[in-house]
C-alpha cells in the first residue's frame, strides 16, 4: 500500500511538517512518484521498529500531565482524548480487550511458540491456524519483529483482519526464547498484532514501540500481568500518551 505524507502524519500522530522535516533529514524511508513523496507500509513498519531500537538508551520524555483527567469518568476521558486523536484514543486498550493474554505457551524456538500461540489465536478469530502461522513466519524471515528488551510484535505483511476492530493478543512463553534480537536478549513477551486496516496497523505498531521504551512498562511486562492487570495499566498509560512517533525519532 502506498501512503502519502498526510497518511503517515495521521497514523503516527505527528504533523505533516514533522514528516517533511524527517524527509529532508533523511530520517524516514520514502520514494517519489510523479514528484510526490510516497511511503511503503512494510518500510514504515521496519522504520518504526528500527527507530525503537536506535533510541532505547535515551531518557524517555516525561508524559503529559494527567491531573486534568483524574476526576473524569471513562466516557468523559474518551470524549476529550477522542477529539484530539480520533481512532487512536484507547486503540491499544480496545485491541487488547478483543485479544487477551495467554500464559505459559510451550516451545523452545520462535516457530514453536508462534505455532502454539496461533492455535489459540486463530480459533478465537475463526482463521486457519496453518496459514496464519506461515504468514507470521514469512514476516519474521523478512525481519525479526523484536523490539529488544525481551519484547516482540509478531504480525503479518499483507493480511488484514476482516472485522471492524483490531486485535492484540499478548503471549508469555513458558520459557524465554531466542528471537534474533539485536540486543541478544531472549523474548519473554509477544504482542501478536492483527489490524483491520493499514493505518490502524501502523499506528498500533508505533504505540507498542513507544510503550516498550518505558522502563516502568518493561518491568511491568516482565512480571507477566494477566488480562485485567494489563488492561488497567494500558488504559492509564493511554490517557497520558499523545504522540508516540514524535518520541521514537
JSON list of C-alpha atoms in Angstrom, two decimals:
[
{"chain": "A", "resi": 1, "resn": "UNK", "atom": "CA", "xyz": [0.00, 0.00, 0.00]},
{"chain": "A", "resi": 2, "resn": "UNK", "atom": "CA", "xyz": [1.29, 3.46, -0.94]},
{"chain": "A", "resi": 3, "resn": "UNK", "atom": "CA", "xyz": [0.92, 6.11, 1.75]},
{"chain": "A", "resi": 4, "resn": "UNK", "atom": "CA", "xyz": [1.01, 9.88, 1.32]},
{"chain": "A", "resi": 5, "resn": "UNK", "atom": "CA", "xyz": [2.58, 12.40, 3.72]},
{"chain": "A", "resi": 6, "resn": "UNK", "atom": "CA", "xyz": [-0.86, 13.13, 5.17]},
{"chain": "A", "resi": 7, "resn": "UNK", "atom": "CA", "xyz": [-1.48, 9.43, 5.79]},
{"chain": "A", "resi": 8, "resn": "UNK", "atom": "CA", "xyz": [1.83, 8.88, 7.59]},
{"chain": "A", "resi": 9, "resn": "UNK", "atom": "CA", "xyz": [1.35, 12.02, 9.68]},
{"chain": "A", "resi": 10, "resn": "UNK", "atom": "CA", "xyz": [-2.11, 10.90, 10.78]},
{"chain": "A", "resi": 11, "resn": "UNK", "atom": "CA", "xyz": [-1.25, 7.32, 11.63]},
{"chain": "A", "resi": 12, "resn": "UNK", "atom": "CA", "xyz": [1.89, 8.30, 13.56]},
{"chain": "A", "resi": 13, "resn": "UNK", "atom": "CA", "xyz": [0.07, 11.23, 15.20]},
{"chain": "A", "resi": 14, "resn": "UNK", "atom": "CA", "xyz": [2.56, 13.91, 14.15]},
{"chain": "A", "resi": 15, "resn": "UNK", "atom": "CA", "xyz": [2.25, 16.97, 11.94]},
{"chain": "A", "resi": 16, "resn": "UNK", "atom": "CA", "xyz": [2.86, 16.95, 8.19]},
{"chain": "A", "resi": 17, "resn": "UNK", "atom": "CA", "xyz": [5.62, 19.48, 8.87]},
{"chain": "A", "resi": 18, "resn": "UNK", "atom": "CA", "xyz": [7.36, 16.90, 11.06]},
{"chain": "A", "resi": 19, "resn": "UNK", "atom": "CA", "xyz": [7.15, 14.29, 8.29]},
{"chain": "A", "resi": 20, "resn": "UNK", "atom": "CA", "xyz": [8.61, 16.76, 5.78]},
{"chain": "A", "resi": 21, "resn": "UNK", "atom": "CA", "xyz": [11.43, 17.58, 8.21]},
{"chain": "A", "resi": 22, "resn": "UNK", "atom": "CA", "xyz": [12.21, 13.88, 8.62]},
{"chain": "A", "resi": 23, "resn": "UNK", "atom": "CA", "xyz": [12.25, 13.55, 4.82]},
{"chain": "A", "resi": 24, "resn": "UNK", "atom": "CA", "xyz": [14.69, 16.44, 4.45]},
{"chain": "A", "resi": 25, "resn": "UNK", "atom": "CA", "xyz": [16.89, 14.98, 7.17]},
{"chain": "A", "resi": 26, "resn": "UNK", "atom": "CA", "xyz": [16.75, 11.51, 5.57]},
{"chain": "A", "resi": 27, "resn": "UNK", "atom": "CA", "xyz": [15.22, 10.03, 8.73]},
{"chain": "A", "resi": 28, "resn": "UNK", "atom": "CA", "xyz": [12.25, 8.25, 7.18]},
{"chain": "A", "resi": 29, "resn": "UNK", "atom": "CA", "xyz": [12.18, 5.98, 4.09]},
{"chain": "A", "resi": 30, "resn": "UNK", "atom": "CA", "xyz": [10.20, 7.21, 1.09]},
{"chain": "A", "resi": 31, "resn": "UNK", "atom": "CA", "xyz": [10.23, 7.35, -2.69]},
{"chain": "A", "resi": 32, "resn": "UNK", "atom": "CA", "xyz": [8.89, 9.80, -5.26]},
{"chain": "A", "resi": 33, "resn": "UNK", "atom": "CA", "xyz": [6.06, 9.11, -7.68]},
{"chain": "A", "resi": 34, "resn": "UNK", "atom": "CA", "xyz": [5.26, 11.87, -10.18]},
{"chain": "A", "resi": 35, "resn": "UNK", "atom": "CA", "xyz": [7.17, 14.31, -7.99]},
{"chain": "A", "resi": 36, "resn": "UNK", "atom": "CA", "xyz": [5.23, 13.41, -4.83]},
{"chain": "A", "resi": 37, "resn": "UNK", "atom": "CA", "xyz": [6.54, 11.53, -1.80]},
{"chain": "A", "resi": 38, "resn": "UNK", "atom": "CA", "xyz": [5.09, 8.07, -1.21]},
{"chain": "A", "resi": 39, "resn": "UNK", "atom": "CA", "xyz": [5.73, 5.58, 1.60]},
{"chain": "A", "resi": 40, "resn": "UNK", "atom": "CA", "xyz": [5.67, 1.77, 1.63]},
{"chain": "A", "resi": 41, "resn": "UNK", "atom": "CA", "xyz": [3.83, 0.16, 4.55]},
{"chain": "A", "resi": 42, "resn": "UNK", "atom": "CA", "xyz": [6.49, -2.51, 5.05]},
{"chain": "A", "resi": 43, "resn": "UNK", "atom": "CA", "xyz": [9.29, 0.07, 5.00]},
{"chain": "A", "resi": 44, "resn": "UNK", "atom": "CA", "xyz": [7.46, 2.22, 7.55]},
{"chain": "A", "resi": 45, "resn": "UNK", "atom": "CA", "xyz": [6.93, -0.90, 9.71]},
{"chain": "A", "resi": 46, "resn": "UNK", "atom": "CA", "xyz": [10.65, -1.65, 9.65]},
{"chain": "A", "resi": 47, "resn": "UNK", "atom": "CA", "xyz": [11.45, 2.02, 10.28]},
{"chain": "A", "resi": 48, "resn": "UNK", "atom": "CA", "xyz": [9.27, 2.14, 13.40]},
{"chain": "A", "resi": 49, "resn": "UNK", "atom": "CA", "xyz": [10.94, -0.99, 14.79]},
{"chain": "A", "resi": 50, "resn": "UNK", "atom": "CA", "xyz": [14.43, 0.26, 13.91]},
{"chain": "A", "resi": 51, "resn": "UNK", "atom": "CA", "xyz": [13.82, 3.68, 15.47]},
{"chain": "A", "resi": 52, "resn": "UNK", "atom": "CA", "xyz": [12.66, 1.97, 18.67]},
{"chain": "A", "resi": 53, "resn": "UNK", "atom": "CA", "xyz": [15.94, 0.06, 18.83]},
{"chain": "A", "resi": 54, "resn": "UNK", "atom": "CA", "xyz": [18.11, 3.05, 17.98]},
{"chain": "A", "resi": 55, "resn": "UNK", "atom": "CA", "xyz": [16.59, 5.27, 20.66]},
{"chain": "A", "resi": 56, "resn": "UNK", "atom": "CA", "xyz": [16.23, 2.80, 23.50]},
{"chain": "A", "resi": 57, "resn": "UNK", "atom": "CA", "xyz": [19.17, 4.12, 25.53]},
{"chain": "A", "resi": 58, "resn": "UNK", "atom": "CA", "xyz": [17.88, 7.68, 25.62]},
{"chain": "A", "resi": 59, "resn": "UNK", "atom": "CA", "xyz": [15.87, 9.04, 28.52]},
{"chain": "A", "resi": 60, "resn": "UNK", "atom": "CA", "xyz": [12.16, 8.79, 27.81]},
{"chain": "A", "resi": 61, "resn": "UNK", "atom": "CA", "xyz": [10.48, 12.23, 27.70]},
{"chain": "A", "resi": 62, "resn": "UNK", "atom": "CA", "xyz": [8.09, 12.97, 30.51]},
{"chain": "A", "resi": 63, "resn": "UNK", "atom": "CA", "xyz": [4.49, 12.10, 29.78]},
{"chain": "A", "resi": 64, "resn": "UNK", "atom": "CA", "xyz": [1.91, 14.90, 29.61]},
{"chain": "A", "resi": 65, "resn": "UNK", "atom": "CA", "xyz": [0.35, 15.90, 32.91]},
{"chain": "A", "resi": 66, "resn": "UNK", "atom": "CA", "xyz": [-2.66, 13.65, 33.50]},
{"chain": "A", "resi": 67, "resn": "UNK", "atom": "CA", "xyz": [-4.08, 15.53, 36.52]},
{"chain": "A", "resi": 68, "resn": "UNK", "atom": "CA", "xyz": [-6.82, 17.07, 34.44]},
{"chain": "A", "resi": 69, "resn": "UNK", "atom": "CA", "xyz": [-8.08, 13.56, 33.61]},
{"chain": "A", "resi": 70, "resn": "UNK", "atom": "CA", "xyz": [-8.06, 12.03, 37.10]},
{"chain": "A", "resi": 71, "resn": "UNK", "atom": "CA", "xyz": [-11.57, 13.07, 38.15]},
{"chain": "A", "resi": 72, "resn": "UNK", "atom": "CA", "xyz": [-13.23, 12.42, 34.80]},
{"chain": "A", "resi": 73, "resn": "UNK", "atom": "CA", "xyz": [-15.49, 9.49, 34.05]},
{"chain": "A", "resi": 74, "resn": "UNK", "atom": "CA", "xyz": [-14.41, 6.94, 31.44]},
{"chain": "A", "resi": 75, "resn": "UNK", "atom": "CA", "xyz": [-16.82, 8.43, 28.89]},
{"chain": "A", "resi": 76, "resn": "UNK", "atom": "CA", "xyz": [-15.58, 11.98, 29.50]},
{"chain": "A", "resi": 77, "resn": "UNK", "atom": "CA", "xyz": [-11.96, 10.88, 29.18]},
{"chain": "A", "resi": 78, "resn": "UNK", "atom": "CA", "xyz": [-12.67, 9.04, 25.91]},
{"chain": "A", "resi": 79, "resn": "UNK", "atom": "CA", "xyz": [-14.53, 12.07, 24.54]},
{"chain": "A", "resi": 80, "resn": "UNK", "atom": "CA", "xyz": [-11.69, 14.50, 25.33]},
{"chain": "A", "resi": 81, "resn": "UNK", "atom": "CA", "xyz": [-8.93, 12.29, 24.01]},
{"chain": "A", "resi": 82, "resn": "UNK", "atom": "CA", "xyz": [-11.05, 11.08, 21.12]},
{"chain": "A", "resi": 83, "resn": "UNK", "atom": "CA", "xyz": [-11.49, 14.68, 19.99]},
{"chain": "A", "resi": 84, "resn": "UNK", "atom": "CA", "xyz": [-7.70, 15.03, 19.94]},
{"chain": "A", "resi": 85, "resn": "UNK", "atom": "CA", "xyz": [-6.63, 11.89, 18.11]},
{"chain": "A", "resi": 86, "resn": "UNK", "atom": "CA", "xyz": [-9.70, 10.17, 16.65]},
{"chain": "A", "resi": 87, "resn": "UNK", "atom": "CA", "xyz": [-9.49, 6.39, 16.36]},
{"chain": "A", "resi": 88, "resn": "UNK", "atom": "CA", "xyz": [-6.10, 6.45, 18.10]},
{"chain": "A", "resi": 89, "resn": "UNK", "atom": "CA", "xyz": [-7.66, 7.13, 21.51]},
{"chain": "A", "resi": 90, "resn": "UNK", "atom": "CA", "xyz": [-7.51, 3.95, 23.61]},
{"chain": "A", "resi": 91, "resn": "UNK", "atom": "CA", "xyz": [-6.68, 1.98, 20.45]},
{"chain": "A", "resi": 92, "resn": "UNK", "atom": "CA", "xyz": [-4.29, -0.38, 22.23]},
{"chain": "A", "resi": 93, "resn": "UNK", "atom": "CA", "xyz": [-6.71, -0.88, 25.14]},
{"chain": "A", "resi": 94, "resn": "UNK", "atom": "CA", "xyz": [-9.52, -1.79, 22.74]},
{"chain": "A", "resi": 95, "resn": "UNK", "atom": "CA", "xyz": [-7.32, -4.16, 20.73]},
{"chain": "A", "resi": 96, "resn": "UNK", "atom": "CA", "xyz": [-6.07, -5.92, 23.87]},
{"chain": "A", "resi": 97, "resn": "UNK", "atom": "CA", "xyz": [-9.62, -6.22, 25.15]},
{"chain": "A", "resi": 98, "resn": "UNK", "atom": "CA", "xyz": [-10.61, -8.01, 21.92]},
{"chain": "A", "resi": 99, "resn": "UNK", "atom": "CA", "xyz": [-7.49, -10.19, 22.09]},
{"chain": "A", "resi": 100, "resn": "UNK", "atom": "CA", "xyz": [-6.42, -11.15, 25.58]},
{"chain": "A", "resi": 101, "resn": "UNK", "atom": "CA", "xyz": [-3.49, -12.78, 27.33]},
{"chain": "A", "resi": 102, "resn": "UNK", "atom": "CA", "xyz": [-2.10, -16.32, 27.03]},
{"chain": "A", "resi": 103, "resn": "UNK", "atom": "CA", "xyz": [0.29, -17.64, 29.69]},
{"chain": "A", "resi": 104, "resn": "UNK", "atom": "CA", "xyz": [2.90, -20.41, 29.66]},
{"chain": "A", "resi": 105, "resn": "UNK", "atom": "CA", "xyz": [2.93, -21.21, 25.95]},
{"chain": "A", "resi": 106, "resn": "UNK", "atom": "CA", "xyz": [5.11, -24.25, 25.23]},
{"chain": "A", "resi": 107, "resn": "UNK", "atom": "CA", "xyz": [8.01, -24.14, 22.77]},
{"chain": "A", "resi": 108, "resn": "UNK", "atom": "CA", "xyz": [11.78, -23.81, 22.68]},
{"chain": "A", "resi": 109, "resn": "UNK", "atom": "CA", "xyz": [12.05, -21.90, 19.38]},
{"chain": "A", "resi": 110, "resn": "UNK", "atom": "CA", "xyz": [10.38, -18.87, 17.83]},
{"chain": "A", "resi": 111, "resn": "UNK", "atom": "CA", "xyz": [8.49, -21.06, 15.35]},
{"chain": "A", "resi": 112, "resn": "UNK", "atom": "CA", "xyz": [7.23, -23.45, 18.01]},
{"chain": "A", "resi": 113, "resn": "UNK", "atom": "CA", "xyz": [5.95, -20.65, 20.23]},
{"chain": "A", "resi": 114, "resn": "UNK", "atom": "CA", "xyz": [4.26, -18.91, 17.30]},
{"chain": "A", "resi": 115, "resn": "UNK", "atom": "CA", "xyz": [2.65, -22.18, 16.19]},
{"chain": "A", "resi": 116, "resn": "UNK", "atom": "CA", "xyz": [1.31, -22.96, 19.67]},
{"chain": "A", "resi": 117, "resn": "UNK", "atom": "CA", "xyz": [0.07, -19.41, 20.16]},
{"chain": "A", "resi": 118, "resn": "UNK", "atom": "CA", "xyz": [-1.67, -19.30, 16.79]},
{"chain": "A", "resi": 119, "resn": "UNK", "atom": "CA", "xyz": [-3.61, -22.48, 17.55]},
{"chain": "A", "resi": 120, "resn": "UNK", "atom": "CA", "xyz": [-5.46, -20.47, 20.20]},
{"chain": "A", "resi": 121, "resn": "UNK", "atom": "CA", "xyz": [-5.49, -17.09, 18.44]},
{"chain": "A", "resi": 122, "resn": "UNK", "atom": "CA", "xyz": [-6.73, -18.48, 15.11]},
{"chain": "A", "resi": 123, "resn": "UNK", "atom": "CA", "xyz": [-9.56, -20.33, 16.81]},
{"chain": "A", "resi": 124, "resn": "UNK", "atom": "CA", "xyz": [-10.69, -17.15, 18.57]},
{"chain": "A", "resi": 125, "resn": "UNK", "atom": "CA", "xyz": [-10.61, -15.24, 15.26]},
{"chain": "A", "resi": 126, "resn": "UNK", "atom": "CA", "xyz": [-12.10, -18.06, 13.15]},
{"chain": "A", "resi": 127, "resn": "UNK", "atom": "CA", "xyz": [-8.98, -18.23, 10.97]},
{"chain": "A", "resi": 128, "resn": "UNK", "atom": "CA", "xyz": [-6.88, -21.09, 9.57]},
{"chain": "A", "resi": 129, "resn": "UNK", "atom": "CA", "xyz": [-4.01, -21.68, 12.04]},
{"chain": "A", "resi": 130, "resn": "UNK", "atom": "CA", "xyz": [-1.59, -23.17, 9.50]},
{"chain": "A", "resi": 131, "resn": "UNK", "atom": "CA", "xyz": [-1.99, -20.33, 7.02]},
{"chain": "A", "resi": 132, "resn": "UNK", "atom": "CA", "xyz": [-1.76, -17.68, 9.73]},
{"chain": "A", "resi": 133, "resn": "UNK", "atom": "CA", "xyz": [1.40, -19.29, 11.16]},
{"chain": "A", "resi": 134, "resn": "UNK", "atom": "CA", "xyz": [3.05, -19.32, 7.75]},
{"chain": "A", "resi": 135, "resn": "UNK", "atom": "CA", "xyz": [2.18, -15.64, 7.20]},
{"chain": "A", "resi": 136, "resn": "UNK", "atom": "CA", "xyz": [3.67, -14.70, 10.57]},
{"chain": "A", "resi": 137, "resn": "UNK", "atom": "CA", "xyz": [6.83, -16.71, 9.92]},
{"chain": "A", "resi": 138, "resn": "UNK", "atom": "CA", "xyz": [7.16, -15.16, 6.46]},
{"chain": "A", "resi": 139, "resn": "UNK", "atom": "CA", "xyz": [7.27, -11.74, 8.15]},
{"chain": "A", "resi": 140, "resn": "UNK", "atom": "CA", "xyz": [9.86, -12.99, 10.66]},
{"chain": "A", "resi": 141, "resn": "UNK", "atom": "CA", "xyz": [12.08, -14.25, 7.83]},
{"chain": "A", "resi": 142, "resn": "UNK", "atom": "CA", "xyz": [11.94, -10.80, 6.26]},
{"chain": "A", "resi": 143, "resn": "UNK", "atom": "CA", "xyz": [12.99, -9.13, 9.54]},
{"chain": "A", "resi": 144, "resn": "UNK", "atom": "CA", "xyz": [12.63, -10.26, 13.17]},
{"chain": "A", "resi": 145, "resn": "UNK", "atom": "CA", "xyz": [9.83, -8.31, 14.83]},
{"chain": "A", "resi": 146, "resn": "UNK", "atom": "CA", "xyz": [11.61, -7.91, 18.14]},
{"chain": "A", "resi": 147, "resn": "UNK", "atom": "CA", "xyz": [11.64, -4.54, 19.88]},
{"chain": "A", "resi": 148, "resn": "UNK", "atom": "CA", "xyz": [14.52, -5.64, 22.16]},
{"chain": "A", "resi": 149, "resn": "UNK", "atom": "CA", "xyz": [14.43, -5.93, 25.97]},
{"chain": "A", "resi": 150, "resn": "UNK", "atom": "CA", "xyz": [12.58, -9.24, 25.65]},
{"chain": "A", "resi": 151, "resn": "UNK", "atom": "CA", "xyz": [9.62, -7.87, 23.64]},
{"chain": "A", "resi": 152, "resn": "UNK", "atom": "CA", "xyz": [8.44, -8.89, 20.15]},
{"chain": "A", "resi": 153, "resn": "UNK", "atom": "CA", "xyz": [5.46, -7.92, 18.00]},
{"chain": "A", "resi": 154, "resn": "UNK", "atom": "CA", "xyz": [4.63, -10.77, 15.58]},
{"chain": "A", "resi": 155, "resn": "UNK", "atom": "CA", "xyz": [2.47, -9.55, 12.70]},
{"chain": "A", "resi": 156, "resn": "UNK", "atom": "CA", "xyz": [1.98, -10.20, 9.00]},
{"chain": "A", "resi": 157, "resn": "UNK", "atom": "CA", "xyz": [2.85, -8.21, 5.90]},
{"chain": "A", "resi": 158, "resn": "UNK", "atom": "CA", "xyz": [-0.32, -8.31, 3.82]},
{"chain": "A", "resi": 159, "resn": "UNK", "atom": "CA", "xyz": [-3.05, -9.77, 5.97]},
{"chain": "A", "resi": 160, "resn": "UNK", "atom": "CA", "xyz": [-5.80, -7.51, 7.33]},
{"chain": "A", "resi": 161, "resn": "UNK", "atom": "CA", "xyz": [-8.45, -8.69, 9.78]},
{"chain": "A", "resi": 162, "resn": "UNK", "atom": "CA", "xyz": [-11.83, -8.90, 8.08]},
{"chain": "A", "resi": 163, "resn": "UNK", "atom": "CA", "xyz": [-13.59, -7.33, 11.04]},
{"chain": "A", "resi": 164, "resn": "UNK", "atom": "CA", "xyz": [-14.44, -3.84, 12.25]},
{"chain": "A", "resi": 165, "resn": "UNK", "atom": "CA", "xyz": [-11.92, -3.94, 15.10]},
{"chain": "A", "resi": 166, "resn": "UNK", "atom": "CA", "xyz": [-8.24, -4.62, 15.77]},
{"chain": "A", "resi": 167, "resn": "UNK", "atom": "CA", "xyz": [-6.87, -7.44, 17.93]},
{"chain": "A", "resi": 168, "resn": "UNK", "atom": "CA", "xyz": [-3.71, -7.63, 20.02]},
{"chain": "A", "resi": 169, "resn": "UNK", "atom": "CA", "xyz": [-3.05, -10.84, 21.94]},
{"chain": "A", "resi": 170, "resn": "UNK", "atom": "CA", "xyz": [-0.24, -10.94, 24.49]},
{"chain": "A", "resi": 171, "resn": "UNK", "atom": "CA", "xyz": [1.62, -14.24, 24.82]},
{"chain": "A", "resi": 172, "resn": "UNK", "atom": "CA", "xyz": [4.05, -15.23, 27.57]},
{"chain": "A", "resi": 173, "resn": "UNK", "atom": "CA", "xyz": [6.18, -18.26, 26.59]},
{"chain": "A", "resi": 174, "resn": "UNK", "atom": "CA", "xyz": [6.75, -20.78, 29.36]},
{"chain": "A", "resi": 175, "resn": "UNK", "atom": "CA", "xyz": [10.45, -20.02, 28.97]},
{"chain": "A", "resi": 176, "resn": "UNK", "atom": "CA", "xyz": [12.10, -17.05, 27.18]},
{"chain": "A", "resi": 177, "resn": "UNK", "atom": "CA", "xyz": [13.08, -17.85, 23.58]},
{"chain": "A", "resi": 178, "resn": "UNK", "atom": "CA", "xyz": [15.78, -16.80, 21.13]},
{"chain": "A", "resi": 179, "resn": "UNK", "atom": "CA", "xyz": [14.27, -14.37, 18.65]},
{"chain": "A", "resi": 180, "resn": "UNK", "atom": "CA", "xyz": [17.09, -12.79, 16.69]},
{"chain": "A", "resi": 181, "resn": "UNK", "atom": "CA", "xyz": [17.04, -9.60, 18.74]},
{"chain": "A", "resi": 182, "resn": "UNK", "atom": "CA", "xyz": [19.86, -7.13, 18.12]},
{"chain": "A", "resi": 183, "resn": "UNK", "atom": "CA", "xyz": [20.47, -6.80, 21.85]},
{"chain": "A", "resi": 184, "resn": "UNK", "atom": "CA", "xyz": [20.86, -10.59, 22.09]},
{"chain": "A", "resi": 185, "resn": "UNK", "atom": "CA", "xyz": [18.17, -10.93, 24.76]},
{"chain": "A", "resi": 186, "resn": "UNK", "atom": "CA", "xyz": [15.60, -13.71, 24.74]},
{"chain": "A", "resi": 187, "resn": "UNK", "atom": "CA", "xyz": [11.94, -12.78, 24.29]},
{"chain": "A", "resi": 188, "resn": "UNK", "atom": "CA", "xyz": [9.57, -13.20, 27.24]},
{"chain": "A", "resi": 189, "resn": "UNK", "atom": "CA", "xyz": [6.55, -11.25, 25.92]},
{"chain": "A", "resi": 190, "resn": "UNK", "atom": "CA", "xyz": [4.97, -11.30, 22.44]},
{"chain": "A", "resi": 191, "resn": "UNK", "atom": "CA", "xyz": [2.29, -8.87, 21.23]},
{"chain": "A", "resi": 192, "resn": "UNK", "atom": "CA", "xyz": [0.52, -10.60, 18.32]},
{"chain": "A", "resi": 193, "resn": "UNK", "atom": "CA", "xyz": [-0.89, -7.74, 16.24]},
{"chain": "A", "resi": 194, "resn": "UNK", "atom": "CA", "xyz": [-3.82, -8.04, 13.81]},
{"chain": "A", "resi": 195, "resn": "UNK", "atom": "CA", "xyz": [-5.44, -4.88, 12.47]},
{"chain": "A", "resi": 196, "resn": "UNK", "atom": "CA", "xyz": [-8.45, -4.22, 10.25]},
{"chain": "A", "resi": 197, "resn": "UNK", "atom": "CA", "xyz": [-6.71, -1.60, 8.10]},
{"chain": "A", "resi": 198, "resn": "UNK", "atom": "CA", "xyz": [-3.19, -0.44, 7.31]},
{"chain": "A", "resi": 199, "resn": "UNK", "atom": "CA", "xyz": [-3.38, 2.85, 9.18]},
{"chain": "A", "resi": 200, "resn": "UNK", "atom": "CA", "xyz": [-4.52, 1.18, 12.40]},
{"chain": "A", "resi": 201, "resn": "UNK", "atom": "CA", "xyz": [-1.83, -1.47, 11.98]},
{"chain": "A", "resi": 202, "resn": "UNK", "atom": "CA", "xyz": [0.98, 1.06, 11.72]},
{"chain": "A", "resi": 203, "resn": "UNK", "atom": "CA", "xyz": [-0.43, 3.23, 14.49]},
{"chain": "A", "resi": 204, "resn": "UNK", "atom": "CA", "xyz": [-0.62, 0.27, 16.91]},
{"chain": "A", "resi": 205, "resn": "UNK", "atom": "CA", "xyz": [2.90, -0.79, 15.98]},
{"chain": "A", "resi": 206, "resn": "UNK", "atom": "CA", "xyz": [4.19, 2.72, 16.73]},
{"chain": "A", "resi": 207, "resn": "UNK", "atom": "CA", "xyz": [2.27, 2.76, 20.00]},
{"chain": "A", "resi": 208, "resn": "UNK", "atom": "CA", "xyz": [3.77, -0.57, 21.11]},
{"chain": "A", "resi": 209, "resn": "UNK", "atom": "CA", "xyz": [7.24, 0.64, 20.18]},
{"chain": "A", "resi": 210, "resn": "UNK", "atom": "CA", "xyz": [6.69, 3.73, 22.34]},
{"chain": "A", "resi": 211, "resn": "UNK", "atom": "CA", "xyz": [5.26, 1.75, 25.26]},
{"chain": "A", "resi": 212, "resn": "UNK", "atom": "CA", "xyz": [8.19, -0.65, 25.36]},
{"chain": "A", "resi": 213, "resn": "UNK", "atom": "CA", "xyz": [10.70, 2.19, 25.66]},
{"chain": "A", "resi": 214, "resn": "UNK", "atom": "CA", "xyz": [9.48, 2.84, 29.19]},
{"chain": "A", "resi": 215, "resn": "UNK", "atom": "CA", "xyz": [11.43, 1.17, 31.98]},
{"chain": "A", "resi": 216, "resn": "UNK", "atom": "CA", "xyz": [8.32, 1.00, 34.13]},
{"chain": "A", "resi": 217, "resn": "UNK", "atom": "CA", "xyz": [6.37, -0.75, 31.36]},
{"chain": "A", "resi": 218, "resn": "UNK", "atom": "CA", "xyz": [9.18, -3.24, 30.74]},
{"chain": "A", "resi": 219, "resn": "UNK", "atom": "CA", "xyz": [9.29, -4.12, 34.43]},
{"chain": "A", "resi": 220, "resn": "UNK", "atom": "CA", "xyz": [5.51, -4.49, 34.49]},
{"chain": "A", "resi": 221, "resn": "UNK", "atom": "CA", "xyz": [5.54, -6.83, 31.48]},
{"chain": "A", "resi": 222, "resn": "UNK", "atom": "CA", "xyz": [8.37, -8.93, 32.92]},
{"chain": "A", "resi": 223, "resn": "UNK", "atom": "CA", "xyz": [6.00, -9.86, 35.78]},
{"chain": "A", "resi": 224, "resn": "UNK", "atom": "CA", "xyz": [3.57, -11.38, 33.23]},
{"chain": "A", "resi": 225, "resn": "UNK", "atom": "CA", "xyz": [0.39, -9.50, 34.20]},
{"chain": "A", "resi": 226, "resn": "UNK", "atom": "CA", "xyz": [-2.98, -11.08, 33.49]},
{"chain": "A", "resi": 227, "resn": "UNK", "atom": "CA", "xyz": [-5.57, -9.52, 31.17]},
{"chain": "A", "resi": 228, "resn": "UNK", "atom": "CA", "xyz": [-7.29, -7.40, 33.83]},
{"chain": "A", "resi": 229, "resn": "UNK", "atom": "CA", "xyz": [-3.98, -6.06, 35.15]},
{"chain": "A", "resi": 230, "resn": "UNK", "atom": "CA", "xyz": [-2.67, -5.34, 31.65]},
{"chain": "A", "resi": 231, "resn": "UNK", "atom": "CA", "xyz": [-5.85, -3.56, 30.56]},
{"chain": "A", "resi": 232, "resn": "UNK", "atom": "CA", "xyz": [-5.81, -1.35, 33.65]},
{"chain": "A", "resi": 233, "resn": "UNK", "atom": "CA", "xyz": [-2.17, -0.42, 33.03]},
{"chain": "A", "resi": 234, "resn": "UNK", "atom": "CA", "xyz": [-2.67, 0.29, 29.31]},
{"chain": "A", "resi": 235, "resn": "UNK", "atom": "CA", "xyz": [-5.80, 2.37, 29.96]},
{"chain": "A", "resi": 236, "resn": "UNK", "atom": "CA", "xyz": [-3.90, 4.61, 32.37]},
{"chain": "A", "resi": 237, "resn": "UNK", "atom": "CA", "xyz": [-0.93, 4.89, 30.01]},
{"chain": "A", "resi": 238, "resn": "UNK", "atom": "CA", "xyz": [-3.10, 5.81, 27.02]},
{"chain": "A", "resi": 239, "resn": "UNK", "atom": "CA", "xyz": [-4.55, 8.72, 28.96]},
{"chain": "A", "resi": 240, "resn": "UNK", "atom": "CA", "xyz": [-1.04, 10.14, 29.18]},
{"chain": "A", "resi": 241, "resn": "UNK", "atom": "CA", "xyz": [0.36, 9.37, 25.76]},
{"chain": "A", "resi": 242, "resn": "UNK", "atom": "CA", "xyz": [-0.17, 11.73, 22.82]},
{"chain": "A", "resi": 243, "resn": "UNK", "atom": "CA", "xyz": [2.35, 11.34, 20.01]},
{"chain": "A", "resi": 244, "resn": "UNK", "atom": "CA", "xyz": [4.40, 8.15, 20.17]},
{"chain": "A", "resi": 245, "resn": "UNK", "atom": "CA", "xyz": [6.23, 8.70, 16.87]},
{"chain": "A", "resi": 246, "resn": "UNK", "atom": "CA", "xyz": [7.47, 12.15, 17.93]},
{"chain": "A", "resi": 247, "resn": "UNK", "atom": "CA", "xyz": [9.34, 10.44, 20.73]},
{"chain": "A", "resi": 248, "resn": "UNK", "atom": "CA", "xyz": [10.58, 7.48, 18.69]},
{"chain": "A", "resi": 249, "resn": "UNK", "atom": "CA", "xyz": [12.57, 9.61, 16.26]}
]
